Coordinates of C-alpha atoms in Angstrom, one line a residue:
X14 CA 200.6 0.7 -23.1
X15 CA 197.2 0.4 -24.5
X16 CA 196.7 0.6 -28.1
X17 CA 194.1 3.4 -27.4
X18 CA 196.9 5.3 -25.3
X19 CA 199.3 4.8 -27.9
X20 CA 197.2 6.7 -30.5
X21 CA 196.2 9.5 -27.8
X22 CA 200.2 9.9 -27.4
X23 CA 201.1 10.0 -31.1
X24 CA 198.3 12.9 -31.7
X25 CA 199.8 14.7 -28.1
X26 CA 203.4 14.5 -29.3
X27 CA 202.4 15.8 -32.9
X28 CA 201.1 18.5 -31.2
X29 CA 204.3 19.2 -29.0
X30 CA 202.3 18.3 -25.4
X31 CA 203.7 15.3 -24.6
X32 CA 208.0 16.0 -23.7
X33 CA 210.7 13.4 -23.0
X34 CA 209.5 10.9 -24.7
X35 CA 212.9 10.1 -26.6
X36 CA 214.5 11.5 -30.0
X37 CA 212.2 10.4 -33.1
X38 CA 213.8 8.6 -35.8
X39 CA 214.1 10.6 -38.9
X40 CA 212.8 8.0 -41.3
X41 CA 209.6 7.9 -39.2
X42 CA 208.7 11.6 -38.4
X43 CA 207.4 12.6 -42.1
X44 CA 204.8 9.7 -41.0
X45 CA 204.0 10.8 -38.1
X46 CA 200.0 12.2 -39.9
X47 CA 199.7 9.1 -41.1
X48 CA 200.6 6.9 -38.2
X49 CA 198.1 8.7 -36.0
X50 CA 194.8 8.2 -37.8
X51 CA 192.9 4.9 -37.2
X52 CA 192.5 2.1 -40.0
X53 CA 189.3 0.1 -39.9
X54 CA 188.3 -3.2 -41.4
X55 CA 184.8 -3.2 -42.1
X56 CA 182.6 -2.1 -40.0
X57 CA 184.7 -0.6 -37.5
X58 CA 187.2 -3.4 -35.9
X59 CA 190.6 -1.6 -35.6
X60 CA 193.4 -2.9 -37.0
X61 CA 196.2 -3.6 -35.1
X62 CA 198.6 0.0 -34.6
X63 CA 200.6 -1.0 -31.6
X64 CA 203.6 -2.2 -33.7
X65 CA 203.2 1.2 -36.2
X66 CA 203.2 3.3 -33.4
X67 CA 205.9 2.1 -31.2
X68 CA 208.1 2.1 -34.1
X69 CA 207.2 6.1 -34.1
X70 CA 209.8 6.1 -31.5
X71 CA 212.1 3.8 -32.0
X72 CA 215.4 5.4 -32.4
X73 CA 217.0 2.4 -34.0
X74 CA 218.5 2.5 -37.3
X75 CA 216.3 0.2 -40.3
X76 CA 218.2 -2.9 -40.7
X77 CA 220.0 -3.2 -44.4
X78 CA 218.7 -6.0 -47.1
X79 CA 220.0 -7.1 -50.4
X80 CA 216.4 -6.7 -51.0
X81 CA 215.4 -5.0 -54.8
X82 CA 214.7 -1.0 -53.7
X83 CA 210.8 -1.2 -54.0
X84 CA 209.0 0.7 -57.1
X85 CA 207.9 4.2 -56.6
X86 CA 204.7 4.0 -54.9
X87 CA 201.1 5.9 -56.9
X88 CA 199.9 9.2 -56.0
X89 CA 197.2 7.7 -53.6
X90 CA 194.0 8.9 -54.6
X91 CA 192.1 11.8 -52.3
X92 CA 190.5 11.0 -49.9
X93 CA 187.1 11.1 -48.8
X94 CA 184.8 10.9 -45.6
X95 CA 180.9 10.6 -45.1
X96 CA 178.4 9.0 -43.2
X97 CA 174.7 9.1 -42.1
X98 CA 172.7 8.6 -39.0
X99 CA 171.3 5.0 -38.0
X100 CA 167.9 6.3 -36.3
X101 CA 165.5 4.3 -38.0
X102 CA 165.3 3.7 -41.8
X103 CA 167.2 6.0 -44.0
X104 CA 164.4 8.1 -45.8
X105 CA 164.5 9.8 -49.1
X106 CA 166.0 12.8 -48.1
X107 CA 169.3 11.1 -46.8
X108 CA 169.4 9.0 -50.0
X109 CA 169.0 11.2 -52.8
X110 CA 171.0 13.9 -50.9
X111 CA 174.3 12.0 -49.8
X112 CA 174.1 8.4 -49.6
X113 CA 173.0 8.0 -54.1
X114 CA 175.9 10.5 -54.6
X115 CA 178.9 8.1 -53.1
X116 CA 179.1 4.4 -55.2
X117 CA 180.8 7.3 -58.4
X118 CA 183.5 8.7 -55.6
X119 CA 185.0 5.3 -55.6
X120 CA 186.5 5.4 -59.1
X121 CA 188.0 8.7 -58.0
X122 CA 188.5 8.8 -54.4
X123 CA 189.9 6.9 -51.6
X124 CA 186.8 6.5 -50.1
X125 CA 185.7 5.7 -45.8
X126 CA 181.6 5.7 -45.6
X127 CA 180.6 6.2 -41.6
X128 CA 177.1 4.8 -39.9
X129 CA 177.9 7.3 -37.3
X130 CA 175.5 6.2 -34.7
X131 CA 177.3 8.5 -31.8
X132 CA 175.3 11.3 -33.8
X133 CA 171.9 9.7 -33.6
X134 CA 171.7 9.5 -29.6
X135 CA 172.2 13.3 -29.2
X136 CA 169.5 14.1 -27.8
X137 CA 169.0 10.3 -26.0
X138 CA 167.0 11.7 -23.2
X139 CA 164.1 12.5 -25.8
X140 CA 164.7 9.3 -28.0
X141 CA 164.7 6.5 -25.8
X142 CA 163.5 4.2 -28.5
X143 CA 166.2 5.0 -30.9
X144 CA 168.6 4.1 -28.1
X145 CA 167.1 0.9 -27.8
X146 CA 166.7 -0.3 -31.7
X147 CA 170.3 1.5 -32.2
X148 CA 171.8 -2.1 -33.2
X149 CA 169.5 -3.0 -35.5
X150 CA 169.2 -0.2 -37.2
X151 CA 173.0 0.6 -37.4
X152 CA 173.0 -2.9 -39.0
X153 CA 170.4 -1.8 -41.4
X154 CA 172.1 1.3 -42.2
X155 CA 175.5 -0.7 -43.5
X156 CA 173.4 -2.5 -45.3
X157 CA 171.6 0.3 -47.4
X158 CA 175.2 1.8 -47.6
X159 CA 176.1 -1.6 -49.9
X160 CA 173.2 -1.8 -51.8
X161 CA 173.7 1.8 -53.3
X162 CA 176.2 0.3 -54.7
X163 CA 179.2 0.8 -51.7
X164 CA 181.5 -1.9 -52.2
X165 CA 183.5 -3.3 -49.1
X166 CA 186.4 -3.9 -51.2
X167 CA 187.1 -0.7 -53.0
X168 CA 185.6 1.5 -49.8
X169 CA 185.7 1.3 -45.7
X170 CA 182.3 0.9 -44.1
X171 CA 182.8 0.9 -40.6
X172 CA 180.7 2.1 -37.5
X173 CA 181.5 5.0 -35.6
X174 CA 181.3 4.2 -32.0
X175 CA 183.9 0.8 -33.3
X176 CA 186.5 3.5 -32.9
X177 CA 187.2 5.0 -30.1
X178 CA 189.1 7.8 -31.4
X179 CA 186.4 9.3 -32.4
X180 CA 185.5 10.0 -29.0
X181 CA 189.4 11.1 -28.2
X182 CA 189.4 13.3 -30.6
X183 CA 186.0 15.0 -29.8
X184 CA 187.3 15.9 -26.5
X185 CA 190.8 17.1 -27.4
X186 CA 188.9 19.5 -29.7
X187 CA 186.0 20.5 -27.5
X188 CA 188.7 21.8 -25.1
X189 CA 190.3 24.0 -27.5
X190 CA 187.1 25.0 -29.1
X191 CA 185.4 28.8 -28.3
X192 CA 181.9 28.7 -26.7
X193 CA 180.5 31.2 -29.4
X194 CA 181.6 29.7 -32.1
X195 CA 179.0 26.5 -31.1
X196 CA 176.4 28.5 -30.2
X197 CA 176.0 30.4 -33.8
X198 CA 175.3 27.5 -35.4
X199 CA 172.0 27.7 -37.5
X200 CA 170.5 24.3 -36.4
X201 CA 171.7 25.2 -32.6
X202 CA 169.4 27.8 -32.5
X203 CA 166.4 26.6 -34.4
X204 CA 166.2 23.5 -32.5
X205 CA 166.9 25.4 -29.2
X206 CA 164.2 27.9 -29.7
X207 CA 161.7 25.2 -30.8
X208 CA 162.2 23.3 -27.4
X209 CA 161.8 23.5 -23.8
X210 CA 164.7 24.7 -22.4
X211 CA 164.4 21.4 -20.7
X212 CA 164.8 19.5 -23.6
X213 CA 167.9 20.7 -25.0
X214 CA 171.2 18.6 -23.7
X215 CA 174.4 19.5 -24.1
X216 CA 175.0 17.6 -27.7
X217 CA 173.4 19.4 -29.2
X218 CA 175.4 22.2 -28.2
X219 CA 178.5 20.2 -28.9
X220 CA 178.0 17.4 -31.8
X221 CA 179.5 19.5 -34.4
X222 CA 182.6 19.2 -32.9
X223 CA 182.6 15.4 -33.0
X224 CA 181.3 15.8 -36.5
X225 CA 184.3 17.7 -36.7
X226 CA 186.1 15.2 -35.3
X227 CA 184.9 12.6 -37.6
X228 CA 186.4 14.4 -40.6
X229 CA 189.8 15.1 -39.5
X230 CA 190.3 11.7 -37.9
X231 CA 190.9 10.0 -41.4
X232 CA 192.5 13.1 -43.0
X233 CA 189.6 13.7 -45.2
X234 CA 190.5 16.3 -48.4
X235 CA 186.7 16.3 -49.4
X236 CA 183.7 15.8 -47.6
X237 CA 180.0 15.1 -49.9
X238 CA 177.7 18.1 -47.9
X239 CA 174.3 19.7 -49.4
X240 CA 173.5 23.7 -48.3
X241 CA 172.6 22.4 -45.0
X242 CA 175.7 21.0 -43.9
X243 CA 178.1 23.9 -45.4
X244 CA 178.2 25.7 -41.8
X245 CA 179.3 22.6 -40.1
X246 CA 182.3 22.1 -43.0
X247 CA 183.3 25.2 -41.9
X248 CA 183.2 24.7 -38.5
X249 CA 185.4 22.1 -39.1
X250 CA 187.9 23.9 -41.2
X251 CA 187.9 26.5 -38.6
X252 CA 188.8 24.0 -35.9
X253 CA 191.4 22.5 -37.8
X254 CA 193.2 26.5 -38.8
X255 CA 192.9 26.9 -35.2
X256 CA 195.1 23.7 -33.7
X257 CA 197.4 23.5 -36.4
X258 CA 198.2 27.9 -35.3
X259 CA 198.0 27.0 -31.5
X260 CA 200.0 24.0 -31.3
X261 CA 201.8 23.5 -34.6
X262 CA 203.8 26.7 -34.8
X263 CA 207.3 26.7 -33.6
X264 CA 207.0 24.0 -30.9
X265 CA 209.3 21.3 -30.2
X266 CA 207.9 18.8 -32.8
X267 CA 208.7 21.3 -35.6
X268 CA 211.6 22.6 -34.4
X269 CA 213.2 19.1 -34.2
X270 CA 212.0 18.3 -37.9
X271 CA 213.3 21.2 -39.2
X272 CA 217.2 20.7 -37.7
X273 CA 216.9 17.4 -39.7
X274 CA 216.4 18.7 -42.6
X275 CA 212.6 17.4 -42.7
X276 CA 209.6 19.2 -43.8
X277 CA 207.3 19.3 -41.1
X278 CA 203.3 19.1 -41.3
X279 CA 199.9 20.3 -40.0
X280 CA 198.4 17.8 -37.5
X281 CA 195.0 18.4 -39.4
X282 CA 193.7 18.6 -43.0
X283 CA 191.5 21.6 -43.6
X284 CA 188.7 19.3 -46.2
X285 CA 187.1 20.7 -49.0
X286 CA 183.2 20.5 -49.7
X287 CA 182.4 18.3 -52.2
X288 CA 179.6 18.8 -54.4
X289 CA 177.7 16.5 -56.7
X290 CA 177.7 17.3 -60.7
X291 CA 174.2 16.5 -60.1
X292 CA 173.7 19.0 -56.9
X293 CA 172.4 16.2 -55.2
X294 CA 168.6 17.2 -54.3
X295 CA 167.6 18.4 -51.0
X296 CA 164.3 17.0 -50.1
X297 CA 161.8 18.3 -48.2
X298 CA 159.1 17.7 -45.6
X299 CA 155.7 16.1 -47.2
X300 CA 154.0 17.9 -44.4
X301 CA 156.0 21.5 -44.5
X302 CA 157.8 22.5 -48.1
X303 CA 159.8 24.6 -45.5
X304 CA 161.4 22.1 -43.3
X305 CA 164.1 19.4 -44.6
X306 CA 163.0 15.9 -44.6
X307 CA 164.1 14.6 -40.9
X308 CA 164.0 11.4 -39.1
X309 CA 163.2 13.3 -36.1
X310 CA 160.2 14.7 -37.6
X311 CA 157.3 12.5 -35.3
X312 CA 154.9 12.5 -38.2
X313 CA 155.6 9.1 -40.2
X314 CA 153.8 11.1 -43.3
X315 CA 156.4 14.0 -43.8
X316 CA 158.8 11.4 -45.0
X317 CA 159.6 8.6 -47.3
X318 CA 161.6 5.7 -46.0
X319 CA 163.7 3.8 -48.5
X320 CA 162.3 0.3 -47.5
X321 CA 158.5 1.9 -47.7
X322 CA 156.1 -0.9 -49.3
X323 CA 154.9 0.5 -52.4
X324 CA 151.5 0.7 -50.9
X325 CA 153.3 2.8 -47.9
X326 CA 154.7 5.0 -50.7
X327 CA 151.4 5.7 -52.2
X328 CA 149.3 6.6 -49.1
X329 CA 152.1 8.7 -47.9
X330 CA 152.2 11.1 -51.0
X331 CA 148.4 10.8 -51.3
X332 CA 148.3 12.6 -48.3
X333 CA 151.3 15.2 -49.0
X334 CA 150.2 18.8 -48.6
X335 CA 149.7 20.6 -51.8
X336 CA 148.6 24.1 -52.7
X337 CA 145.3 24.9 -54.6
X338 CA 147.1 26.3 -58.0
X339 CA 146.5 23.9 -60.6
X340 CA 149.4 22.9 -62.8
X341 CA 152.6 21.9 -61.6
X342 CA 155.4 24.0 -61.8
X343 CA 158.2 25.9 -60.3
X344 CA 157.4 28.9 -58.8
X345 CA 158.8 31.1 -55.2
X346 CA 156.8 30.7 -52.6
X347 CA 155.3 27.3 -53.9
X348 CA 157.1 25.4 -50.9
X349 CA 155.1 22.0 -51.5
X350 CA 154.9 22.0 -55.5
X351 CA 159.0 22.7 -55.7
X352 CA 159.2 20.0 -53.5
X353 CA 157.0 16.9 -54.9
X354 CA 158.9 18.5 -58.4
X355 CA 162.3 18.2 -57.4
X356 CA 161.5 14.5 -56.1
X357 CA 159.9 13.5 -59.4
X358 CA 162.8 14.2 -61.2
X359 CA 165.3 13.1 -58.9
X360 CA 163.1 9.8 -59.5
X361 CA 162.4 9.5 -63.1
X362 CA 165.9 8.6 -63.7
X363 CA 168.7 10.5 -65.3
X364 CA 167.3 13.2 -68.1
X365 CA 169.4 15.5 -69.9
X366 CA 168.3 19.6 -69.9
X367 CA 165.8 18.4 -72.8
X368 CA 164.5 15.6 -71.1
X369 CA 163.9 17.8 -68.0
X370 CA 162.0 20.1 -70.1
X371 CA 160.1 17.5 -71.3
X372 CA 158.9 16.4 -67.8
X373 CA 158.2 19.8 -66.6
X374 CA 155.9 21.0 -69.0
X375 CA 154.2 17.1 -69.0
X376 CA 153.0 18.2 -65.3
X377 CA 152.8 22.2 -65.9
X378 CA 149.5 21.2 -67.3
X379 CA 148.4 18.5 -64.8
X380 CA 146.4 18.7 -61.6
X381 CA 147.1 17.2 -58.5
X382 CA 145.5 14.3 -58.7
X383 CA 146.8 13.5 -62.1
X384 CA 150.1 14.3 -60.8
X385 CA 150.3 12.2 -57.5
X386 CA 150.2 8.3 -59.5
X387 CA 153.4 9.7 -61.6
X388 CA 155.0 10.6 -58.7
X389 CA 153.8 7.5 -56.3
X390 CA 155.4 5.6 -60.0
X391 CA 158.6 7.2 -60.3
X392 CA 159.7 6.8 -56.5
X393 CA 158.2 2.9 -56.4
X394 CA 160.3 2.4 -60.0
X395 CA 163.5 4.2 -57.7
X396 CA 163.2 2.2 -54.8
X397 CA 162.4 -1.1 -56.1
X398 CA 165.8 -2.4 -56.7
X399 CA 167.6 -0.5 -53.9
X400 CA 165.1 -2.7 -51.8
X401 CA 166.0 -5.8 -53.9
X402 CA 169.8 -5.4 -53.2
X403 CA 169.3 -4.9 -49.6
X404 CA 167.3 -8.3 -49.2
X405 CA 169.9 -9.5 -50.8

């Protein structure tokens, strides 16, 4: 049996589909969660479970040993999932958002950071050339992940499509998933209504269930999302409240741990959303204050990529839109100027409430051309030795 097949069966029997397969050792059955999620080296090569899983259903009793009894194992730390798209160069947005945010999680957390570059060809029809540059940018993605400060040893960095359980998963989930629930999705519908009908493939439809299936692959307890992303965590929460009440209730598997005297367990982890101490900032179009910095945006202007040349940098916010109010400040309805503000101090390095202060009223009495060199400054100082360590 393939080692593919093996996993597909563990997750089937958890779940009380798969019958006659033999009794289950009671040593093994409390790891039954465990035994069914994938481990990855570095990016993405599988480890060996063949031996773990057979052993699922081996009936025979563990041999004795004069061996010591080994020391009571650590409370394992929590455990944490996340992961960003390879199409093209990570910009500003996804940096200061999520990927800044996860080299402090690894003093705390178990952590597993994903280039998840099954997401990026959703709509592959329309994006022919991120198809074709996928490798090299998946490559360049894993490498931005370490020089944020990611280490290999402490954290997994592994690629998506390396693991085909991913993929499992996604279906196994798709078919017990409710039409409606896909279609309420926020960024379902604004993309949809923004495109031919023509345009619009079935992924992205569908790719929050295999973001879904992502997260509860590796039993994530917390998952690093901005405002954006909340709906999708609870997408996923809802998906995972849903199998664990269809196929975890009273079925054979339970029913069999419970008449040995074993606790039995959900298949899936419902994760929690984790959020920054520093909010992590949302960043917005350079074009549109309205519309979240995206790599699918076609304009090369609305965005800053984090290997822009400093010259790149500076033409690129030279040309941000603006408003015609002078001063800079905070204010509803000023899309652009809350914007290039929440950059500038995402930037100019970490300030304390009086510090922020400081730098607020500095550009409350600026123009915008006074204001656009501190800016083009502060995000050249920021990206100078992320761009260093990925050269590196």
């Amino acid at each position: 049996m393939s080692q593919g097949l093996l996993n597909l069966v563990v997750l089937l029997a958890a779940v009380g589909f798969v019958k006659g397969l033999g009794a289950v050792a009671p040593s093994t059955a409390t790891s039954n969660y465990i035994m069914m999620r994938p481990l990855v080296h570095s990016l993405g090569r599988s480890r060996p479970l063949t031996s773990s899983v057979t052993s699922l259903f081996s009936t025979a009793s563990p041999s004795s040993s004069s061996a010591s009894p080994p020391a009571s194992p650590k409370k394992p730390l929590p455990s944490v999932l996340s992961g960003v798209q390879p199409t093209g160069s990570l910009h500003l947005g996804n940096w200061l958002g999520s990927v800044s945010l996860w080299p402090p999680l690894q003093d705390t957390h178990t952590c597993s950071f994903c280039v998840v570059d099954l997401h990026s060809i959703t709509n592959m029809p329309k994006n022919a050339e991120v198809v074709s540059t996928l490798r090299e940018n998946t490559l360049t993605a894993a490498a931005l992940y370490i020089a944020s400060g990611v280490d290999p040893e402490r954290s997994t960095v592994f690629v998506q499509s390396h693991v085909k359980q991913h993929a499992e998963l996604n279906w196994l989930l798709s078919c017990s998933t409710p039409l409606n629930w896909l279609e309420r999705m926020i960024q379902y519908k604004e993309k949809a209504q923004s495109a031919n009908a023509g345009d619009v493939g079935v992924g992205l439809l569908t790719y929050p269930v295999l973001m879904s299936s992502d997260i509860l692959l590796y039993g994530a307890e917390a998952v690093p999302v901005g405002e954006d992303q909340r709906q999708h965590l609870e997408l996923t929460r809802d998906l995972a409240r849903r199998f664990n009440d269809l196929y975890c209730s009273g079925n054979k598997w339970k029913k069999k741990a419970k008449s040995a005297g074993i606790p039995s367990y959900p298949v899936f982890r419902e994760p929690e959303a984790l959020i920054s101490a520093g909010g992590g900032a949302r960043v917005m179009s350079l074009t549109d204050g309205r519309r979240k910095m995206s790599k699918s945006d076609p304009s090369e202007l609305s965005r800053i990529n984090v290997l822009d040349s400093p010259d790149a940098v500076r033409d690129k916010i030279k040309r941000a839109k603006t408003d015609e109010v002078r001063g800079i400040y905070y204010e509803e309805g000023r899309h652009e100027a809350n914007n290039l503000l929440d950059i500038y101090l995402a930037c100019a390095g970490p300030v304390d409430d009086e510090g922020r202060e400081a730098l607020l009223e500095e550009a409350r009495g600026m123009s915008w051309g006074d204001f656009k060199p501190l800016l083009t400054d502060a995000v050249n100082s920021y990206l100078q030795p992320i761009q260093s360590r990925y050269e590196e």
